[in-house]
Amino acid sequence: MANATVADLQKLAQKATFDAAKIRSDFPILQEKMHGKPLVFLDNAASTQKPNVVIDTIANYYRSENANIHRGVYRLSEIASEKYEAVRETVQQFINADSEREIIFTAGTTDSINLVAASFGQAFIKSGDEIIITGMEHHSNIVPWQLLCDRTGAKLRVLPIDENGDLVMEKLPEMINDRTRLISVVYISNSLGTVNPVHEIIDLAHAHDVPVLVDAAQAVQHQSLDVQQLDCDFLAFSGHKIYGPTGVGVLYGKEKWLEKMPPYRGGGDMILTVSFEKTTFNELPYKFEAGTPNIAGVIGLGEAIKYIENIGLPNIAEYEHTLLDYATEQLTSIPELRIIGTAREKSAVISFVVEGVHPHDIGTWADRDGIAVRTGHHCTQPVMDFFEVPATTRASIGVYNNRADFDALVNSLKEMIKVFC
């Protein structure tokens, strides 16, 4: 390694910190048994488990640091405020935002998208305007735009997908026109695992002065995100997908947009002055954070981010890609099984159907073997309609999963097929 670069040495240092067995031991719930069998948790796209450091941090907050933030002059409130605001800096550095003013704490990805739909929509969308989404969006990136279109008379347009689960990118240039006001796109599909070409979408949109919102709910836990390098205008993610608590999330927005957008909700903390005649609003980011926030959730999110940063997202991505390849190979060895979603680039999600067995029966059977998989439409009913299936079974990968987890799933499926088929 005499000619090793700094990047090479950093990568080696990161590899040295990746210990799959140690990581697994950090999650106490993985020691539990379900129906008398070791828990195999493969529903990470719905919600991830929490490491001890996140659980302990939240418990410690309520045990010894609990107070409302920003307005108290006593020491306990100052401690809570300092811990809360420190996480804003953690998030800003984590996604490389230009400023902490661009980090809005929300209740999650859904709340973040609704914030943009309501506030950006009020400021910039009118009758006849168009918003572009894709055919693989989660309902949370469809319904807020439909509601906005109903209020304003704007039109929602959908970039189609193909039979592999890839976007039909050649259609996008002809869909963008002088009425297009926003493109909102999922980075990684929660039901197909497709990794979308968001760089290409953003470049194309910006060539027409169209801003882009990226739904990163299924990306932030699997790969490094750099909002300045992406040049996205908005980006949303949830705490519970990244080994943090439920009920907390982040909206990143470029300051130039956030400054022009009106408040989303009214209440405490988002104001400077209030009279019965007029209210003046607080500066960023507080303009969008009305009322007492999820203080413990934000502090827990900060610890979750530090936890995965210590492992290293490049290490996580490399490990999970290897596990995804193994899982795909093992599952496709079952003749009766068909994978839904075979995009060129995938991450952490395998959806499948088994000929002659309803996905709900698969989920129930797997549960009896201690295996947690998701069954249903995964809040992507248009995707199910496109592939002409009522539902799928979805196995999704977290940092603590291993080959034995998928061996258990494959063995369970083979036993099930003997009974059902």
Coordinates of C-alpha atoms in Angstrom, one line a residue:
M1 CA 0.0 0.0 0.0
A2 CA 3.0 2.3 -0.5
N3 CA 1.0 4.2 -3.2
A4 CA -2.3 4.2 -1.3
T5 CA -4.3 7.4 -1.5
V6 CA -6.0 9.1 1.5
A7 CA -9.3 7.8 0.1
D8 CA -7.9 4.3 0.1
L9 CA -6.7 4.5 3.6
Q10 CA -10.1 6.0 4.7
K11 CA -11.9 3.1 3.0
L12 CA -9.6 0.5 4.7
A13 CA -10.3 2.2 8.1
Q14 CA -14.0 2.0 7.4
K15 CA -13.8 -1.7 6.5
A16 CA -12.0 -2.3 9.8
T17 CA -14.9 -0.9 11.7
F18 CA -17.5 -3.2 10.0
D19 CA -18.3 -6.1 12.2
A20 CA -21.5 -7.8 11.2
A21 CA -21.8 -9.9 14.4
K22 CA -21.1 -6.9 16.6
I23 CA -23.6 -4.8 14.7
R24 CA -26.3 -7.6 15.2
S25 CA -25.6 -7.7 18.9
D26 CA -26.3 -3.9 19.2
F27 CA -30.0 -4.6 18.5
P28 CA -31.6 -6.2 21.6
I29 CA -34.8 -7.2 19.9
L30 CA -32.9 -9.6 17.6
Q31 CA -32.4 -11.8 20.7
E32 CA -36.2 -12.2 21.0
K33 CA -38.1 -15.3 19.9
M34 CA -41.3 -15.4 17.9
H35 CA -43.5 -18.6 18.2
G36 CA -40.5 -20.2 20.0
K37 CA -38.1 -19.5 17.2
P38 CA -35.4 -16.9 16.8
L39 CA -36.7 -13.6 15.3
V40 CA -35.6 -13.1 11.7
F41 CA -36.5 -9.5 10.9
L42 CA -36.9 -8.8 7.2
D43 CA -39.3 -5.9 7.2
N44 CA -36.8 -3.1 7.4
A45 CA -38.4 -1.1 4.5
A46 CA -41.4 -0.6 6.8
S47 CA -39.4 0.2 9.9
T48 CA -36.0 -0.7 11.2
Q49 CA -35.1 -1.9 14.7
K50 CA -33.2 0.3 17.2
P51 CA -29.7 -0.2 18.6
N52 CA -29.1 0.1 22.3
V53 CA -27.5 3.5 21.9
V54 CA -30.7 5.0 20.5
I55 CA -32.9 3.2 23.1
D56 CA -30.6 4.3 26.0
T57 CA -30.4 7.9 24.7
I58 CA -34.2 8.3 24.6
A59 CA -34.6 6.6 28.0
N60 CA -32.0 8.9 29.5
Y61 CA -33.6 12.0 28.0
Y62 CA -36.9 11.2 29.7
R63 CA -35.1 10.0 32.9
S64 CA -32.9 13.1 33.5
E65 CA -33.1 15.7 30.7
N66 CA -36.8 16.1 29.9
A67 CA -38.1 19.7 29.5
N68 CA -39.7 21.8 26.8
I69 CA -37.2 23.6 24.6
H70 CA -36.3 27.1 23.4
R71 CA -38.4 29.1 25.9
G72 CA -37.3 28.0 29.3
V73 CA -34.7 30.0 31.2
Y74 CA -33.9 27.2 33.7
R75 CA -30.9 24.9 33.2
L76 CA -32.9 21.7 32.4
S77 CA -34.7 23.5 29.5
E78 CA -31.3 24.8 28.3
I79 CA -29.9 21.2 28.3
A80 CA -32.9 19.9 26.3
S81 CA -32.6 22.8 23.8
E82 CA -28.9 22.3 23.3
K83 CA -29.3 18.5 22.7
Y84 CA -32.2 19.2 20.3
E85 CA -30.3 21.9 18.3
A86 CA -27.1 19.8 18.2
V87 CA -29.0 17.2 16.2
R88 CA -29.8 19.9 13.6
E89 CA -26.1 20.3 13.1
T90 CA -25.6 16.5 13.0
V91 CA -28.3 16.2 10.2
Q92 CA -26.8 19.2 8.3
Q93 CA -23.4 17.6 8.2
F94 CA -24.9 14.1 7.5
I95 CA -26.5 15.2 4.3
N96 CA -24.0 18.1 3.6
A97 CA -26.6 20.8 3.6
D98 CA -25.2 24.3 3.2
S99 CA -26.8 25.6 6.5
E100 CA -28.7 24.4 9.5
R101 CA -31.4 26.8 8.4
E102 CA -32.2 24.3 5.7
I103 CA -33.0 21.5 8.1
I104 CA -36.7 21.3 9.2
F105 CA -37.7 18.7 11.8
T106 CA -41.0 17.0 10.9
A107 CA -43.0 14.0 11.9
G108 CA -41.5 11.9 9.0
T109 CA -41.2 11.7 5.2
T110 CA -45.0 11.9 4.7
D111 CA -45.2 15.0 6.9
S112 CA -42.3 16.5 5.0
I113 CA -43.9 16.0 1.6
N114 CA -47.2 17.3 2.8
L115 CA -45.3 20.4 4.1
V116 CA -43.9 21.1 0.6
A117 CA -47.2 20.3 -1.1
A118 CA -49.1 22.7 1.1
S119 CA -46.5 25.5 1.4
F120 CA -44.7 25.4 -2.0
G121 CA -48.1 24.8 -3.5
Q122 CA -49.7 27.9 -1.9
A123 CA -46.8 30.0 -3.1
F124 CA -46.1 28.7 -6.6
I125 CA -48.9 26.4 -7.9
K126 CA -52.0 27.6 -9.7
S127 CA -54.6 26.4 -12.1
G128 CA -53.1 24.9 -15.2
D129 CA -49.7 24.2 -13.7
E130 CA -48.2 20.7 -13.8
I131 CA -46.5 18.5 -11.2
I132 CA -44.6 15.4 -12.3
I133 CA -44.2 12.2 -10.2
T134 CA -43.4 8.7 -11.2
G135 CA -45.3 5.4 -11.5
M136 CA -43.5 3.8 -8.6
E137 CA -44.2 6.4 -5.9
H138 CA -45.4 5.6 -2.4
H139 CA -48.9 6.8 -1.7
S140 CA -47.3 9.6 0.5
N141 CA -45.8 11.0 -2.7
I142 CA -49.0 10.8 -4.7
V143 CA -51.9 11.8 -2.4
P144 CA -50.4 15.2 -1.2
W145 CA -50.1 16.3 -4.8
Q146 CA -53.6 15.1 -5.7
L147 CA -54.9 17.1 -2.8
L148 CA -52.9 20.1 -4.1
C149 CA -54.2 19.6 -7.6
D150 CA -57.8 19.5 -6.3
R151 CA -57.3 22.8 -4.4
T152 CA -55.6 24.6 -7.2
G153 CA -56.7 23.1 -10.5
A154 CA -53.2 22.0 -11.3
K155 CA -52.5 18.7 -13.1
L156 CA -50.6 15.7 -11.9
R157 CA -48.5 13.8 -14.6
V158 CA -46.9 10.4 -14.1
L159 CA -43.6 9.3 -15.6
P160 CA -44.2 5.6 -16.4
I161 CA -42.2 2.5 -15.4
D162 CA -41.4 -0.5 -17.5
E163 CA -41.8 -4.2 -16.9
N164 CA -38.5 -4.4 -15.1
G165 CA -39.4 -1.6 -12.6
D166 CA -37.2 1.0 -14.2
L167 CA -38.4 4.5 -15.1
V168 CA -39.0 5.1 -18.8
M169 CA -36.6 8.0 -18.7
E170 CA -36.9 8.8 -22.4
K171 CA -40.4 10.0 -21.7
L172 CA -39.3 12.7 -19.2
P173 CA -37.9 15.4 -21.6
E174 CA -41.2 15.5 -23.5
M175 CA -43.2 15.7 -20.2
I176 CA -41.4 18.8 -18.9
N177 CA -42.8 22.0 -20.3
D178 CA -43.4 25.7 -19.4
R179 CA -46.3 24.7 -17.1
T180 CA -44.1 22.2 -15.0
R181 CA -43.7 23.6 -11.5
L182 CA -42.2 20.7 -9.6
I183 CA -40.9 17.1 -10.0
S184 CA -41.2 14.9 -7.0
V185 CA -39.5 11.5 -7.2
V186 CA -38.6 8.6 -5.0
Y187 CA -34.9 7.8 -4.8
I188 CA -35.3 4.1 -4.0
S189 CA -38.6 2.3 -4.5
N190 CA -40.0 0.8 -1.3
S191 CA -41.8 -2.0 -3.2
L192 CA -39.4 -2.7 -6.0
G193 CA -36.0 -1.7 -4.7
T194 CA -35.3 0.3 -7.9
V195 CA -32.6 2.9 -7.5
N196 CA -33.8 5.8 -9.6
P197 CA -31.4 8.1 -11.6
V198 CA -32.1 11.1 -9.5
H199 CA -29.0 13.0 -10.7
E200 CA -30.2 12.7 -14.3
I201 CA -33.7 13.8 -13.3
I202 CA -32.5 16.8 -11.3
D203 CA -30.1 17.9 -14.1
L204 CA -32.9 17.7 -16.7
A205 CA -35.4 19.5 -14.4
H206 CA -33.0 22.3 -13.6
A207 CA -32.3 22.8 -17.3
H208 CA -35.9 24.0 -17.4
D209 CA -35.7 25.9 -14.0
V210 CA -38.0 23.2 -12.4
P211 CA -37.2 22.3 -8.7
V212 CA -37.1 18.7 -7.6
L213 CA -38.1 17.0 -4.4
V214 CA -36.4 13.7 -3.6
D215 CA -38.2 11.1 -1.3
A216 CA -35.2 9.5 0.4
A217 CA -37.1 7.4 2.9
Q218 CA -35.6 4.2 1.5
A219 CA -32.2 5.7 0.5
V220 CA -30.9 7.5 3.6
Q221 CA -30.1 4.3 5.5
H222 CA -28.4 2.5 2.6
Q223 CA -26.1 5.0 0.9
S224 CA -24.4 8.3 1.5
L225 CA -26.5 11.4 0.5
D226 CA -25.0 14.8 -0.3
V227 CA -27.7 17.3 -1.1
Q228 CA -25.3 19.8 -2.5
Q229 CA -23.8 17.3 -4.8
L230 CA -27.3 16.1 -5.8
D231 CA -28.4 19.7 -6.1
C232 CA -31.9 18.7 -5.2
D233 CA -34.2 21.4 -4.0
F234 CA -36.0 19.4 -1.3
L235 CA -35.2 16.0 0.3
A236 CA -37.3 14.1 2.9
F237 CA -36.5 11.2 5.1
S238 CA -37.8 9.5 8.3
G239 CA -36.1 8.7 11.5
H240 CA -37.6 5.2 12.0
K241 CA -36.1 4.0 8.6
I242 CA -32.6 4.8 9.8
Y243 CA -32.6 3.0 13.1
G244 CA -34.1 5.9 14.9
P245 CA -37.5 6.6 16.6
T246 CA -40.9 6.8 14.9
G247 CA -42.7 10.1 14.6
V248 CA -39.7 12.2 13.6
G249 CA -38.2 13.0 10.2
V250 CA -36.4 15.7 8.2
L251 CA -37.2 18.0 5.4
Y252 CA -34.2 19.5 3.7
G253 CA -34.9 22.5 1.5
K254 CA -32.8 25.0 -0.2
E255 CA -32.9 28.3 1.7
K256 CA -33.9 30.2 -1.4
W257 CA -37.2 28.2 -1.6
L258 CA -37.9 28.0 2.1
E259 CA -37.6 31.7 2.5
K260 CA -40.3 32.2 -0.1
M261 CA -42.7 29.6 1.2
P262 CA -45.4 30.5 3.8
P263 CA -45.6 28.7 7.1
Y264 CA -47.2 25.2 7.0
R265 CA -48.8 25.2 10.4
G266 CA -49.5 28.0 13.0
G267 CA -48.7 27.9 16.7
G268 CA -45.9 28.4 19.2
D269 CA -42.2 28.6 18.2
M270 CA -42.9 29.6 14.6
I271 CA -43.8 33.2 15.4
L272 CA -41.9 36.4 16.4
T273 CA -44.9 38.5 17.4
V274 CA -48.6 37.9 17.7
S275 CA -51.5 40.4 18.0
F276 CA -55.1 40.1 17.1
E277 CA -54.4 42.3 14.1
K278 CA -51.2 40.6 12.8
T279 CA -48.6 37.8 13.3
T280 CA -45.0 38.0 12.2
F281 CA -43.2 34.7 11.7
N282 CA -39.9 33.3 13.0
E283 CA -36.8 32.9 10.9
L284 CA -35.7 29.6 9.3
P285 CA -35.9 26.8 10.3
Y286 CA -38.4 27.6 13.1
K287 CA -40.9 29.1 10.7
F288 CA -41.9 25.6 9.8
E289 CA -41.8 24.0 13.3
A290 CA -45.0 25.0 15.1
G291 CA -45.7 23.7 18.6
T292 CA -43.7 21.5 20.9
P293 CA -41.8 19.1 18.7
N294 CA -40.9 15.5 19.2
I295 CA -37.8 16.4 21.4
A296 CA -36.9 12.9 22.4
G297 CA -37.4 11.7 18.9
V298 CA -35.1 14.3 17.4
I299 CA -32.4 13.5 20.0
G300 CA -32.8 9.8 19.3
L301 CA -32.5 10.5 15.6
G302 CA -29.2 12.2 16.2
E303 CA -27.8 9.1 17.9
A304 CA -29.1 6.9 15.1
I305 CA -27.2 9.0 12.6
K306 CA -24.1 8.9 14.6
Y307 CA -24.5 5.1 14.9
I308 CA -24.5 4.4 11.2
E309 CA -21.8 7.1 10.5
N310 CA -19.6 5.1 12.9
I311 CA -20.2 2.0 10.8
G312 CA -19.8 3.9 7.6
L313 CA -22.4 4.2 4.9
P314 CA -20.0 3.0 2.2
N315 CA -19.4 -0.2 4.3
I316 CA -23.2 -0.6 4.8
A317 CA -23.9 -0.2 1.1
E318 CA -21.2 -2.8 0.1
Y319 CA -22.4 -5.3 2.7
E320 CA -26.0 -4.9 1.8
H321 CA -25.4 -5.2 -1.9
T322 CA -23.6 -8.5 -1.4
L323 CA -26.4 -9.8 0.8
L324 CA -29.0 -8.6 -1.8
D325 CA -27.2 -10.6 -4.5
Y326 CA -27.1 -13.7 -2.2
A327 CA -30.8 -13.4 -1.3
T328 CA -31.8 -12.9 -4.9
E329 CA -29.9 -16.0 -6.0
Q330 CA -31.4 -18.1 -3.2
L331 CA -35.0 -17.0 -3.8
T332 CA -34.8 -17.4 -7.5
S333 CA -33.8 -21.0 -7.0
I334 CA -37.4 -21.7 -6.0
P335 CA -39.2 -22.5 -9.3
E336 CA -42.6 -21.3 -8.1
L337 CA -41.3 -17.9 -7.0
R338 CA -41.3 -14.8 -9.2
I339 CA -39.5 -11.6 -8.3
I340 CA -41.5 -8.4 -9.0
G341 CA -39.0 -5.7 -9.8
T342 CA -35.8 -6.6 -11.7
A343 CA -34.4 -3.1 -12.3
R344 CA -30.8 -2.6 -13.5
E345 CA -29.9 -1.0 -10.2
K346 CA -31.5 -2.2 -7.0
S347 CA -31.1 -1.8 -3.3
A348 CA -32.2 -3.7 -0.2
V349 CA -35.7 -4.8 -1.3
I350 CA -36.9 -8.1 -2.9
S351 CA -40.6 -8.3 -3.7
F352 CA -42.0 -11.6 -4.9
V353 CA -45.1 -13.7 -5.5
V354 CA -45.4 -17.5 -5.3
E355 CA -47.7 -19.2 -7.9
G356 CA -50.9 -20.3 -6.2
V357 CA -50.3 -18.8 -2.8
H358 CA -51.6 -15.5 -1.6
P359 CA -49.0 -13.2 -0.1
H360 CA -50.9 -12.9 3.1
D361 CA -50.7 -16.7 3.5
I362 CA -47.0 -16.5 2.8
G363 CA -46.6 -13.9 5.5
T364 CA -48.6 -15.9 8.0
W365 CA -46.6 -19.0 7.3
A366 CA -43.3 -17.3 7.6
D367 CA -44.4 -15.7 10.9
R368 CA -44.9 -19.2 12.4
D369 CA -41.2 -19.7 11.6
G370 CA -40.3 -16.5 13.4
I371 CA -39.7 -14.6 10.1
A372 CA -41.1 -11.1 9.8
V373 CA -41.8 -10.1 6.1
R374 CA -44.2 -7.6 4.7
T375 CA -47.2 -8.6 2.6
G376 CA -49.7 -6.3 0.8
H377 CA -49.5 -3.4 -1.6
H378 CA -46.8 -1.6 0.4
C379 CA -48.6 1.7 -0.1
T380 CA -47.9 1.5 -3.8
Q381 CA -51.2 0.3 -5.3
P382 CA -50.4 1.8 -8.8
V383 CA -47.3 -0.5 -8.8
M384 CA -49.4 -3.5 -8.0
D385 CA -51.8 -2.5 -10.7
F386 CA -49.0 -2.2 -13.3
F387 CA -47.6 -5.6 -12.5
E388 CA -51.2 -7.0 -12.3
V389 CA -50.8 -8.5 -8.9
P390 CA -53.0 -7.8 -5.8
A391 CA -50.0 -7.8 -3.5
T392 CA -46.5 -9.1 -3.0
T393 CA -44.4 -10.5 -0.2
R394 CA -41.5 -8.2 0.5
A395 CA -38.2 -9.0 2.2
S396 CA -36.1 -6.0 2.9
I397 CA -32.6 -5.7 4.3
G398 CA -31.2 -3.9 7.3
V399 CA -27.6 -3.5 8.4
Y400 CA -28.0 -6.4 11.0
N401 CA -29.3 -9.0 8.5
N402 CA -27.1 -11.9 7.3
R403 CA -27.2 -14.9 5.0
A404 CA -28.7 -17.1 7.7
D405 CA -31.8 -14.8 7.7
F406 CA -32.4 -15.5 4.1
D407 CA -31.6 -19.2 4.4
A408 CA -34.3 -19.4 7.0
L409 CA -36.8 -17.6 4.7
V410 CA -36.0 -19.8 1.7
N411 CA -36.4 -23.0 3.9
S412 CA -39.7 -21.7 5.2
L413 CA -40.9 -21.0 1.7
K414 CA -39.9 -24.4 0.4
E415 CA -41.8 -26.1 3.3
M416 CA -44.9 -23.9 2.6
I417 CA -44.9 -24.8 -1.1
K418 CA -45.0 -28.5 -0.2
V419 CA -48.2 -27.8 1.6
F420 CA -49.9 -25.2 -0.7
C421 CA -48.8 -26.2 -4.2

